[in-house]
PDB file of N, CA and C in Angstrom:
ATOM      1  N   MET A   1      86.206  88.514 101.977  1.00 64.00           N
ATOM      2  CA  MET A   1      85.749  89.869 102.179  1.00 64.00           C
ATOM      3  C   MET A   1      86.530  90.562 103.301  1.00 64.00           C
ATOM      4  N   SER A   2      86.743  89.831 104.410  1.00 64.00           N
ATOM      5  CA  SER A   2      87.459  90.441 105.524  1.00 64.00           C
ATOM      6  C   SER A   2      88.935  90.683 105.183  1.00 64.00           C
ATOM      7  N   LYS A   3      89.500  89.840 104.314  1.00 62.00           N
ATOM      8  CA  LYS A   3      90.887  90.026 103.899  1.00 62.00           C
ATOM      9  C   LYS A   3      91.034  91.319 103.078  1.00 62.00           C
ATOM     10  N   LYS A   4      90.071  91.596 102.199  1.00 56.00           N
ATOM     11  CA  LYS A   4      90.074  92.831 101.409  1.00 56.00           C
ATOM     12  C   LYS A   4      89.949  94.037 102.332  1.00 56.00           C
ATOM     13  N   PHE A   5      89.052  93.940 103.304  1.00 48.00           N
ATOM     14  CA  PHE A   5      88.864  95.019 104.273  1.00 48.00           C
ATOM     15  C   PHE A   5      90.153  95.274 105.060  1.00 48.00           C
ATOM     16  N   LYS A   6      90.793  94.195 105.485  1.00 50.00           N
ATOM     17  CA  LYS A   6      92.048  94.299 106.228  1.00 50.00           C
ATOM     18  C   LYS A   6      93.127  94.961 105.366  1.00 50.00           C
ATOM     19  N   ASN A   7      93.232  94.568 104.104  1.00 52.00           N
ATOM     20  CA  ASN A   7      94.218  95.166 103.192  1.00 52.00           C
ATOM     21  C   ASN A   7      93.936  96.650 102.964  1.00 52.00           C
ATOM     22  N   ASP A   8      92.649  96.999 102.839  1.00 50.00           N
ATOM     23  CA  ASP A   8      92.289  98.406 102.659  1.00 50.00           C
ATOM     24  C   ASP A   8      92.703  99.242 103.873  1.00 50.00           C
ATOM     25  N   ILE A   9      92.441  98.729 105.058  1.00 52.00           N
ATOM     26  CA  ILE A   9      92.803  99.444 106.295  1.00 52.00           C
ATOM     27  C   ILE A   9      94.315  99.586 106.408  1.00 52.00           C
ATOM     28  N   GLU A  10      95.040  98.515 106.123  1.00 54.00           N
ATOM     29  CA  GLU A  10      96.500  98.576 106.196  1.00 54.00           C
ATOM     30  C   GLU A  10      97.048  99.577 105.178  1.00 54.00           C
ATOM     31  N   GLY A  11      96.441  99.639 103.996  1.00 51.00           N
ATOM     32  CA  GLY A  11      96.860 100.605 102.987  1.00 51.00           C
ATOM     33  C   GLY A  11      96.641 102.038 103.450  1.00 51.00           C
ATOM     34  N   LEU A  12      95.507 102.278 104.079  1.00 48.00           N
ATOM     35  CA  LEU A  12      95.229 103.614 104.597  1.00 48.00           C
ATOM     36  C   LEU A  12      96.217 103.989 105.704  1.00 48.00           C
ATOM     37  N   GLN A  13      96.511 103.049 106.577  1.00 53.00           N
ATOM     38  CA  GLN A  13      97.452 103.314 107.660  1.00 53.00           C
ATOM     39  C   GLN A  13      98.851 103.597 107.135  1.00 53.00           C
ATOM     40  N   SER A  14      99.280 102.837 106.136  1.00 58.00           N
ATOM     41  CA  SER A  14     100.641 103.018 105.633  1.00 58.00           C
ATOM     42  C   SER A  14     100.819 104.375 104.971  1.00 58.00           C
ATOM     43  N   GLY A  15      99.744 104.943 104.437  1.00 65.00           N
ATOM     44  CA  GLY A  15      99.822 106.262 103.811  1.00 65.00           C
ATOM     45  C   GLY A  15     100.031 107.387 104.805  1.00 65.00           C
ATOM     46  N   LEU A  16      99.822 107.107 106.079  1.00 79.00           N
ATOM     47  CA  LEU A  16      99.996 108.142 107.103  1.00 79.00           C
ATOM     48  C   LEU A  16     101.187 107.874 108.022  1.00 79.00           C
ATOM     49  N   HIS A  17     102.047 106.956 107.655  1.00 87.00           N
ATOM     50  CA  HIS A  17     103.266 106.742 108.428  1.00 87.00           C
ATOM     51  C   HIS A  17     104.169 107.968 108.270  1.00 87.00           C
ATOM     52  N   PRO A  18     104.879 108.337 109.320  1.00 91.00           N
ATOM     53  CA  PRO A  18     105.770 109.504 109.232  1.00 91.00           C
ATOM     54  C   PRO A  18     106.768 109.421 108.080  1.00 91.00           C
ATOM     55  N   GLN A  19     107.285 108.220 107.790  1.00 93.00           N
ATOM     56  CA  GLN A  19     108.242 108.069 106.695  1.00 93.00           C
ATOM     57  C   GLN A  19     107.587 108.363 105.346  1.00 93.00           C
ATOM     58  N   THR A  20     106.343 107.925 105.194  1.00 92.00           N
ATOM     59  CA  THR A  20     105.618 108.175 103.953  1.00 92.00           C
ATOM     60  C   THR A  20     105.359 109.662 103.779  1.00 92.00           C
ATOM     61  N   LEU A  21     104.902 110.306 104.837  1.00 94.00           N
ATOM     62  CA  LEU A  21     104.645 111.748 104.773  1.00 94.00           C
ATOM     63  C   LEU A  21     105.939 112.519 104.518  1.00 94.00           C
ATOM     64  N   ALA A  22     107.022 112.120 105.170  1.00 95.00           N
ATOM     65  CA  ALA A  22     108.307 112.785 104.962  1.00 95.00           C
ATOM     66  C   ALA A  22     108.757 112.644 103.516  1.00 95.00           C
ATOM     67  N   TYR A  23     108.566 111.457 102.945  1.00 96.00           N
ATOM     68  CA  TYR A  23     108.924 111.246 101.538  1.00 96.00           C
ATOM     69  C   TYR A  23     108.149 112.206 100.641  1.00 96.00           C
ATOM     70  N   TRP A  24     106.843 112.281 100.825  1.00 96.00           N
ATOM     71  CA  TRP A  24     106.024 113.129  99.962  1.00 96.00           C
ATOM     72  C   TRP A  24     106.291 114.608 100.197  1.00 96.00           C
ATOM     73  N   TYR A  25     106.567 114.987 101.438  1.00 96.00           N
ATOM     74  CA  TYR A  25     106.982 116.374 101.675  1.00 96.00           C
ATOM     75  C   TYR A  25     108.257 116.674 100.895  1.00 96.00           C
ATOM     76  N   GLY A  26     109.194 115.740 100.895  1.00 96.00           N
ATOM     77  CA  GLY A  26     110.442 115.934 100.149  1.00 96.00           C
ATOM     78  C   GLY A  26     110.202 116.107  98.669  1.00 96.00           C
ATOM     79  N   VAL A  27     109.345 115.264  98.105  1.00 97.00           N
ATOM     80  CA  VAL A  27     109.019 115.351  96.679  1.00 97.00           C
ATOM     81  C   VAL A  27     108.385 116.707  96.373  1.00 97.00           C
ATOM     82  N   ILE A  28     107.437 117.099  97.188  1.00 97.00           N
ATOM     83  CA  ILE A  28     106.703 118.352  96.965  1.00 97.00           C
ATOM     84  C   ILE A  28     107.612 119.560  97.140  1.00 97.00           C
ATOM     85  N   ILE A  29     108.414 119.571  98.184  1.00 97.00           N
ATOM     86  CA  ILE A  29     109.318 120.701  98.430  1.00 97.00           C
ATOM     87  C   ILE A  29     110.314 120.835  97.282  1.00 97.00           C
ATOM     88  N   ASN A  30     110.886 119.725  96.840  1.00 97.00           N
ATOM     89  CA  ASN A  30     111.851 119.781  95.728  1.00 97.00           C
ATOM     90  C   ASN A  30     111.205 120.312  94.453  1.00 97.00           C
ATOM     91  N   GLU A  31     110.005 119.841  94.158  1.00 97.00           N
ATOM     92  CA  GLU A  31     109.321 120.309  92.956  1.00 97.00           C
ATOM     93  C   GLU A  31     108.946 121.793  93.069  1.00 97.00           C
ATOM     94  N   ALA A  32     108.499 122.207  94.240  1.00 97.00           N
ATOM     95  CA  ALA A  32     108.136 123.612  94.443  1.00 97.00           C
ATOM     96  C   ALA A  32     109.364 124.513  94.303  1.00 97.00           C
ATOM     97  N   LYS A  33     110.504 124.062  94.826  1.00 96.00           N
ATOM     98  CA  LYS A  33     111.735 124.845  94.709  1.00 96.00           C
ATOM     99  C   LYS A  33     112.190 124.955  93.258  1.00 96.00           C
ATOM    100  N   GLU A  34     111.987 123.890  92.473  1.00 96.00           N
ATOM    101  CA  GLU A  34     112.349 123.932  91.054  1.00 96.00           C
ATOM    102  C   GLU A  34     111.474 124.913  90.282  1.00 96.00           C
ATOM    103  N   MET A  35     110.195 124.994  90.644  1.00 95.00           N
ATOM    104  CA  MET A  35     109.260 125.893  89.958  1.00 95.00           C
ATOM    105  C   MET A  35     109.451 127.351  90.353  1.00 95.00           C
ATOM    106  N   ALA A  36     109.793 127.578  91.615  1.00 95.00           N
ATOM    107  CA  ALA A  36     109.885 128.935  92.135  1.00 95.00           C
ATOM    108  C   ALA A  36     111.123 129.640  91.589  1.00 95.00           C
ATOM    109  N   PRO A  37     111.064 130.966  91.506  1.00 95.00           N
ATOM    110  CA  PRO A  37     112.266 131.721  91.131  1.00 95.00           C
ATOM    111  C   PRO A  37     113.382 131.464  92.148  1.00 95.00           C
ATOM    112  N   SER A  38     114.603 131.627  91.726  1.00 93.00           N
ATOM    113  CA  SER A  38     115.743 131.304  92.587  1.00 93.00           C
ATOM    114  C   SER A  38     115.734 132.096  93.895  1.00 93.00           C
ATOM    115  N   TRP A  39     115.253 133.319  93.851  1.00 95.00           N
ATOM    116  CA  TRP A  39     115.230 134.135  95.073  1.00 95.00           C
ATOM    117  C   TRP A  39     114.154 133.693  96.061  1.00 95.00           C
ATOM    118  N   LEU A  40     113.237 132.814  95.621  1.00 93.00           N
ATOM    119  CA  LEU A  40     112.192 132.308  96.510  1.00 93.00           C
ATOM    120  C   LEU A  40     112.430 130.870  96.958  1.00 93.00           C
ATOM    121  N   SER A  41     113.331 130.179  96.292  1.00 91.00           N
ATOM    122  CA  SER A  41     113.484 128.747  96.580  1.00 91.00           C
ATOM    123  C   SER A  41     113.941 128.465  98.013  1.00 91.00           C
ATOM    124  N   ASP A  42     114.691 129.376  98.606  1.00 93.00           N
ATOM    125  CA  ASP A  42     115.110 129.156  99.998  1.00 93.00           C
ATOM    126  C   ASP A  42     114.015 129.508 101.000  1.00 93.00           C
ATOM    127  N   LYS A  43     112.876 129.976 100.513  1.00 94.00           N
ATOM    128  CA  LYS A  43     111.743 130.330 101.372  1.00 94.00           C
ATOM    129  C   LYS A  43     110.723 129.200 101.462  1.00 94.00           C
ATOM    130  N   ILE A  44     111.082 128.022 100.944  1.00 95.00           N
ATOM    131  CA  ILE A  44     110.194 126.856 100.964  1.00 95.00           C
ATOM    132  C   ILE A  44     110.914 125.754 101.731  1.00 95.00           C
ATOM    133  N   LYS A  45     110.433 125.493 102.950  1.00 95.00           N
ATOM    134  CA  LYS A  45     111.099 124.504 103.806  1.00 95.00           C
ATOM    135  C   LYS A  45     110.067 123.710 104.594  1.00 95.00           C
ATOM    136  N   VAL A  46     110.455 122.522 104.992  1.00 96.00           N
ATOM    137  CA  VAL A  46     109.658 121.730 105.920  1.00 96.00           C
ATOM    138  C   VAL A  46     110.630 121.026 106.860  1.00 96.00           C
ATOM    139  N   LYS A  47     110.225 120.933 108.120  1.00 96.00           N
ATOM    140  CA  LYS A  47     111.073 120.269 109.106  1.00 96.00           C
ATOM    141  C   LYS A  47     110.209 119.299 109.901  1.00 96.00           C
ATOM    142  N   GLN A  48     110.674 118.058 109.983  1.00 93.00           N
ATOM    143  CA  GLN A  48     109.964 117.043 110.757  1.00 93.00           C
ATOM    144  C   GLN A  48     110.403 117.152 112.211  1.00 93.00           C
ATOM    145  N   ASP A  49     109.436 117.160 113.098  1.00 94.00           N
ATOM    146  CA  ASP A  49     109.721 117.248 114.529  1.00 94.00           C
ATOM    147  C   ASP A  49     110.410 115.963 114.978  1.00 94.00           C
ATOM    148  N   PRO A  50     111.579 116.065 115.639  1.00 92.00           N
ATOM    149  CA  PRO A  50     112.298 114.848 116.045  1.00 92.00           C
ATOM    150  C   PRO A  50     111.598 114.075 117.170  1.00 92.00           C
ATOM    151  N   ILE A  51     110.821 114.764 117.981  1.00 94.00           N
ATOM    152  CA  ILE A  51     110.145 114.098 119.099  1.00 94.00           C
ATOM    153  C   ILE A  51     108.791 113.546 118.674  1.00 94.00           C
ATOM    154  N   LEU A  52     108.059 114.330 117.890  1.00 92.00           N
ATOM    155  CA  LEU A  52     106.759 113.910 117.374  1.00 92.00           C
ATOM    156  C   LEU A  52     106.867 113.735 115.861  1.00 92.00           C
ATOM    157  N   PRO A  53     107.222 112.552 115.382  1.00 90.00           N
ATOM    158  CA  PRO A  53     107.509 112.368 113.957  1.00 90.00           C
ATOM    159  C   PRO A  53     106.312 112.614 113.034  1.00 90.00           C
ATOM    160  N   MET A  54     105.092 112.636 113.562  1.00 88.00           N
ATOM    161  CA  MET A  54     103.923 112.934 112.723  1.00 88.00           C
ATOM    162  C   MET A  54     103.725 114.435 112.537  1.00 88.00           C
ATOM    163  N   LYS A  55     104.518 115.239 113.245  1.00 92.00           N
ATOM    164  CA  LYS A  55     104.376 116.690 113.168  1.00 92.00           C
ATOM    165  C   LYS A  55     105.422 117.247 112.195  1.00 92.00           C
ATOM    166  N   PHE A  56     104.943 118.031 111.239  1.00 94.00           N
ATOM    167  CA  PHE A  56     105.816 118.668 110.270  1.00 94.00           C
ATOM    168  C   PHE A  56     105.603 120.171 110.357  1.00 94.00           C
ATOM    169  N   ASN A  57     106.684 120.907 110.430  1.00 95.00           N
ATOM    170  CA  ASN A  57     106.616 122.367 110.456  1.00 95.00           C
ATOM    171  C   ASN A  57     106.910 122.882 109.061  1.00 95.00           C
ATOM    172  N   LEU A  58     105.870 123.377 108.417  1.00 94.00           N
ATOM    173  CA  LEU A  58     105.968 123.887 107.065  1.00 94.00           C
ATOM    174  C   LEU A  58     106.293 125.370 107.127  1.00 94.00           C
ATOM    175  N   ASP A  59     107.377 125.758 106.505  1.00 94.00           N
ATOM    176  CA  ASP A  59     107.826 127.147 106.496  1.00 94.00           C
ATOM    177  C   ASP A  59     107.884 127.615 105.041  1.00 94.00           C
ATOM    178  N   VAL A  60     106.794 128.257 104.606  1.00 94.00           N
ATOM    179  CA  VAL A  60     106.684 128.714 103.226  1.00 94.00           C
ATOM    180  C   VAL A  60     106.262 130.173 103.258  1.00 94.00           C
ATOM    181  N   SER A  61     107.012 131.023 102.554  1.00 93.00           N
ATOM    182  CA  SER A  61     106.641 132.432 102.513  1.00 93.00           C
ATOM    183  C   SER A  61     105.344 132.592 101.727  1.00 93.00           C
ATOM    184  N   LYS A  62     104.650 133.678 101.974  1.00 92.00           N
ATOM    185  CA  LYS A  62     103.378 133.931 101.296  1.00 92.00           C
ATOM    186  C   LYS A  62     103.545 133.954  99.784  1.00 92.00           C
ATOM    187  N   ARG A  63     104.660 134.471  99.319  1.00 93.00           N
ATOM    188  CA  ARG A  63     104.889 134.529  97.873  1.00 93.00           C
ATOM    189  C   ARG A  63     105.160 133.155  97.280  1.00 93.00           C
ATOM    190  N   ALA A  64     105.599 132.212  98.099  1.00 94.00           N
ATOM    191  CA  ALA A  64     105.951 130.884  97.595  1.00 94.00           C
ATOM    192  C   ALA A  64     104.839 129.849  97.791  1.00 94.00           C
ATOM    193  N   VAL A  65     103.764 130.226  98.464  1.00 94.00           N
ATOM    194  CA  VAL A  65     102.687 129.269  98.739  1.00 94.00           C
ATOM    195  C   VAL A  65     102.117 128.687  97.454  1.00 94.00           C
ATOM    196  N   ARG A  66     101.959 129.511  96.436  1.00 94.00           N
ATOM    197  CA  ARG A  66     101.357 128.992  95.203  1.00 94.00           C
ATOM    198  C   ARG A  66     102.211 127.902  94.560  1.00 94.00           C
ATOM    199  N   TYR A  67     103.535 128.012  94.653  1.00 96.00           N
ATOM    200  CA  TYR A  67     104.414 126.978  94.094  1.00 96.00           C
ATOM    201  C   TYR A  67     104.271 125.672  94.881  1.00 96.00           C
ATOM    202  N   PHE A  68     104.149 125.804  96.191  1.00 96.00           N
ATOM    203  CA  PHE A  68     103.943 124.632  97.037  1.00 96.00           C
ATOM    204  C   PHE A  68     102.624 123.953  96.669  1.00 96.00           C
ATOM    205  N   MET A  69     101.568 124.742  96.514  1.00 96.00           N
ATOM    206  CA  MET A  69     100.253 124.182  96.214  1.00 96.00           C
ATOM    207  C   MET A  69     100.208 123.550  94.817  1.00 96.00           C
ATOM    208  N   ILE A  70     100.887 124.141  93.867  1.00 96.00           N
ATOM    209  CA  ILE A  70     100.961 123.550  92.529  1.00 96.00           C
ATOM    210  C   ILE A  70     101.682 122.205  92.596  1.00 96.00           C
ATOM    211  N   ALA A  71     102.765 122.156  93.373  1.00 97.00           N
ATOM    212  CA  ALA A  71     103.513 120.899  93.514  1.00 97.00           C
ATOM    213  C   ALA A  71     102.653 119.827  94.180  1.00 97.00           C
ATOM    214  N   VAL A  72     101.867 120.205  95.169  1.00 97.00           N
ATOM    215  CA  VAL A  72     100.957 119.241  95.806  1.00 97.00           C
ATOM    216  C   VAL A  72      99.966 118.717  94.771  1.00 97.00           C
ATOM    217  N   ASP A  73      99.339 119.629  94.039  1.00 97.00           N
ATOM    218  CA  ASP A  73      98.348 119.229  93.029  1.00 97.00           C
ATOM    219  C   ASP A  73      98.958 118.310  91.965  1.00 97.00           C
ATOM    220  N   ASN A  74     100.195 118.579  91.591  1.00 97.00           N
ATOM    221  CA  ASN A  74     100.864 117.759  90.580  1.00 97.00           C
ATOM    222  C   ASN A  74     101.106 116.326  91.058  1.00 97.00           C
ATOM    223  N   ASN A  75     101.195 116.130  92.357  1.00 97.00           N
ATOM    224  CA  ASN A  75     101.558 114.817  92.899  1.00 97.00           C
ATOM    225  C   ASN A  75     100.407 114.061  93.548  1.00 97.00           C
ATOM    226  N   LEU A  76      99.237 114.655  93.650  1.00 96.00           N
ATOM    227  CA  LEU A  76      98.123 114.001  94.339  1.00 96.00           C
ATOM    228  C   LEU A  76      97.765 112.642  93.747  1.00 96.00           C
ATOM    229  N   ASP A  77      97.776 112.526  92.441  1.00 96.00           N
ATOM    230  CA  ASP A  77      97.380 111.262  91.809  1.00 96.00           C
ATOM    231  C   ASP A  77      98.366 110.129  92.067  1.00 96.00           C
ATOM    232  N   LYS A  78      99.570 110.455  92.429  1.00 95.00           N
ATOM    233  CA  LYS A  78     100.602 109.441  92.681  1.00 95.00           C
ATOM    234  C   LYS A  78     100.587 108.938  94.128  1.00 95.00           C
ATOM    235  N   MET A  79      99.888 109.656  95.007  1.00 94.00           N
ATOM    236  CA  MET A  79      99.912 109.344  96.441  1.00 94.00           C
ATOM    237  C   MET A  79      98.873 108.291  96.810  1.00 94.00           C
ATOM    238  N   PRO A  80      99.150 107.564  97.905  1.00 92.00           N
ATOM    239  CA  PRO A  80      98.096 106.707  98.467  1.00 92.00           C
ATOM    240  C   PRO A  80      96.930 107.586  98.924  1.00 92.00           C
ATOM    241  N   LYS A  81      95.759 107.002  99.017  1.00 91.00           N
ATOM    242  CA  LYS A  81      94.547 107.774  99.324  1.00 91.00           C
ATOM    243  C   LYS A  81      94.661 108.571 100.621  1.00 91.00           C
ATOM    244  N   SER A  82      95.140 107.963 101.687  1.00 91.00           N
ATOM    245  CA  SER A  82      95.215 108.670 102.967  1.00 91.00           C
ATOM    246  C   SER A  82      96.250 109.799 102.923  1.00 91.00           C
ATOM    247  N   THR A  83      97.334 109.609 102.190  1.00 94.00           N
ATOM    248  CA  THR A  83      98.336 110.663 102.027  1.00 94.00           C
ATOM    249  C   THR A  83      97.741 111.811 101.223  1.00 94.00           C
ATOM    250  N   LYS A  84      96.976 111.468 100.208  1.00 95.00           N
ATOM    251  CA  LYS A  84      96.301 112.483  99.393  1.00 95.00           C
ATOM    252  C   LYS A  84      95.367 113.323 100.256  1.00 95.00           C
ATOM    253  N   MET A  85      94.596 112.676 101.117  1.00 95.00           N
ATOM    254  CA  MET A  85      93.678 113.395 102.000  1.00 95.00           C
ATOM    255  C   MET A  85      94.443 114.307 102.959  1.00 95.00           C
ATOM    256  N   TYR A  86      95.570 113.834 103.447  1.00 94.00           N
ATOM    257  CA  TYR A  86      96.420 114.634 104.337  1.00 94.00           C
ATOM    258  C   TYR A  86      96.866 115.920 103.631  1.00 94.00           C
ATOM    259  N   PHE A  87      97.383 115.791 102.409  1.00 96.00           N
ATOM    260  CA  PHE A  87      97.889 116.961 101.702  1.00 96.00           C
ATOM    261  C   PHE A  87      96.767 117.880 101.218  1.00 96.00           C
ATOM    262  N   LEU A  88      95.599 117.342 100.966  1.00 96.00           N
ATOM    263  CA  LEU A  88      94.457 118.207 100.662  1.00 96.00           C
ATOM    264  C   LEU A  88      94.097 119.050 101.875  1.00 96.00           C
ATOM    265  N   LYS A  89      94.216 118.473 103.048  1.00 96.00           N
ATOM    266  CA  LYS A  89      93.960 119.218 104.291  1.00 96.00           C
ATOM    267  C   LYS A  89      95.038 120.280 104.504  1.00 96.00           C
ATOM    268  N   VAL A  90      96.280 119.964 104.189  1.00 95.00           N
ATOM    269  CA  VAL A  90      97.366 120.947 104.285  1.00 95.00           C
ATOM    270  C   VAL A  90      97.067 122.126 103.356  1.00 95.00           C
ATOM    271  N   GLU A  91      96.641 121.829 102.138  1.00 96.00           N
ATOM    272  CA  GLU A  91      96.292 122.894 101.193  1.00 96.00           C
ATOM    273  C   GLU A  91      95.140 123.748 101.720  1.00 96.00           C
ATOM    274  N   GLU A  92      94.154 123.101 102.307  1.00 96.00           N
ATOM    275  CA  GLU A  92      93.014 123.834 102.866  1.00 96.00           C
ATOM    276  C   GLU A  92      93.465 124.780 103.972  1.00 96.00           C
ATOM    277  N   LYS A  93      94.324 124.296 104.846  1.00 94.00           N
ATOM    278  CA  LYS A  93      94.819 125.146 105.938  1.00 94.00           C
ATOM    279  C   LYS A  93      95.653 126.303 105.395  1.00 94.00           C
ATOM    280  N   LEU A  94      96.478 126.046 104.386  1.00 93.00           N
ATOM    281  CA  LEU A  94      97.261 127.123 103.771  1.00 93.00           C
ATOM    282  C   LEU A  94      96.348 128.162 103.126  1.00 93.00           C
ATOM    283  N   SER A  95      95.317 127.711 102.463  1.00 93.00           N
ATOM    284  CA  SER A  95      94.366 128.634 101.837  1.00 93.00           C
ATOM    285  C   SER A  95      93.673 129.494 102.881  1.00 93.00           C
ATOM    286  N   ASN A  96      93.276 128.870 103.979  1.00 92.00           N
ATOM    287  CA  ASN A  96      92.634 129.631 105.051  1.00 92.00           C
ATOM    288  C   ASN A  96      93.572 130.667 105.652  1.00 92.00           C
ATOM    289  N   GLU A  97      94.840 130.299 105.817  1.00 89.00           N
ATOM    290  CA  GLU A  97      95.817 131.256 106.346  1.00 89.00           C
ATOM    291  C   GLU A  97      96.053 132.410 105.377  1.00 89.00           C
ATOM    292  N   MET A  98      96.071 132.105 104.099  1.00 87.00           N
ATOM    293  CA  MET A  98      96.254 133.148 103.099  1.00 87.00           C
ATOM    294  C   MET A  98      95.041 134.082 103.073  1.00 87.00           C
ATOM    295  N   ASP A  99      93.846 133.520 103.232  1.00 85.00           N
ATOM    296  CA  ASP A  99      92.642 134.346 103.261  1.00 85.00           C
ATOM    297  C   ASP A  99      92.635 135.260 104.487  1.00 85.00           C
ATOM    298  N   LYS A 100      93.100 134.755 105.623  1.00 83.00           N
ATOM    299  CA  LYS A 100      93.167 135.577 106.838  1.00 83.00           C
ATOM    300  C   LYS A 100      94.109 136.751 106.665  1.00 83.00           C
ATOM    301  N   SER A 101      95.211 136.511 105.961  1.00 75.00           N
ATOM    302  CA  SER A 101      96.208 137.569 105.802  1.00 75.00           C
ATOM    303  C   SER A 101      95.721 138.669 104.861  1.00 75.00           C
ATOM    304  N   LEU A 102      94.723 138.361 104.019  1.00 70.00           N
ATOM    305  CA  LEU A 102      94.199 139.363 103.094  1.00 70.00           C
ATOM    306  C   LEU A 102      93.226 140.310 103.783  1.00 70.00           C
ATOM    307  N   VAL A 103      92.671 139.900 104.909  1.00 63.00           N
ATOM    308  CA  VAL A 103      91.684 140.732 105.608  1.00 63.00           C
ATOM    309  C   VAL A 103      92.356 141.731 106.495  1.00 63.00           C
TER     310      VAL A 103
END
């Protein structure tokens, strides 16, 4: 029982490693750029902070947010659970920012 618990915890931790998050950001950004019109594809970027590797600066124009969110939704089932939770939180924050801009 404790071995299963240990494996579950290690699995959750590995889903939040900076390399794992960077990989999934890359997958999502590439897919979003493919979906977006050519004039919007350069408006979808992410940059990993070199000093704080867990920090990612997402630079997506308001018009391109929907492509980013569609790409996240398309990839959620492929992600480890903790990575999935991370990107669901990213989507929530993007939605809140979009709602603020409408007011």
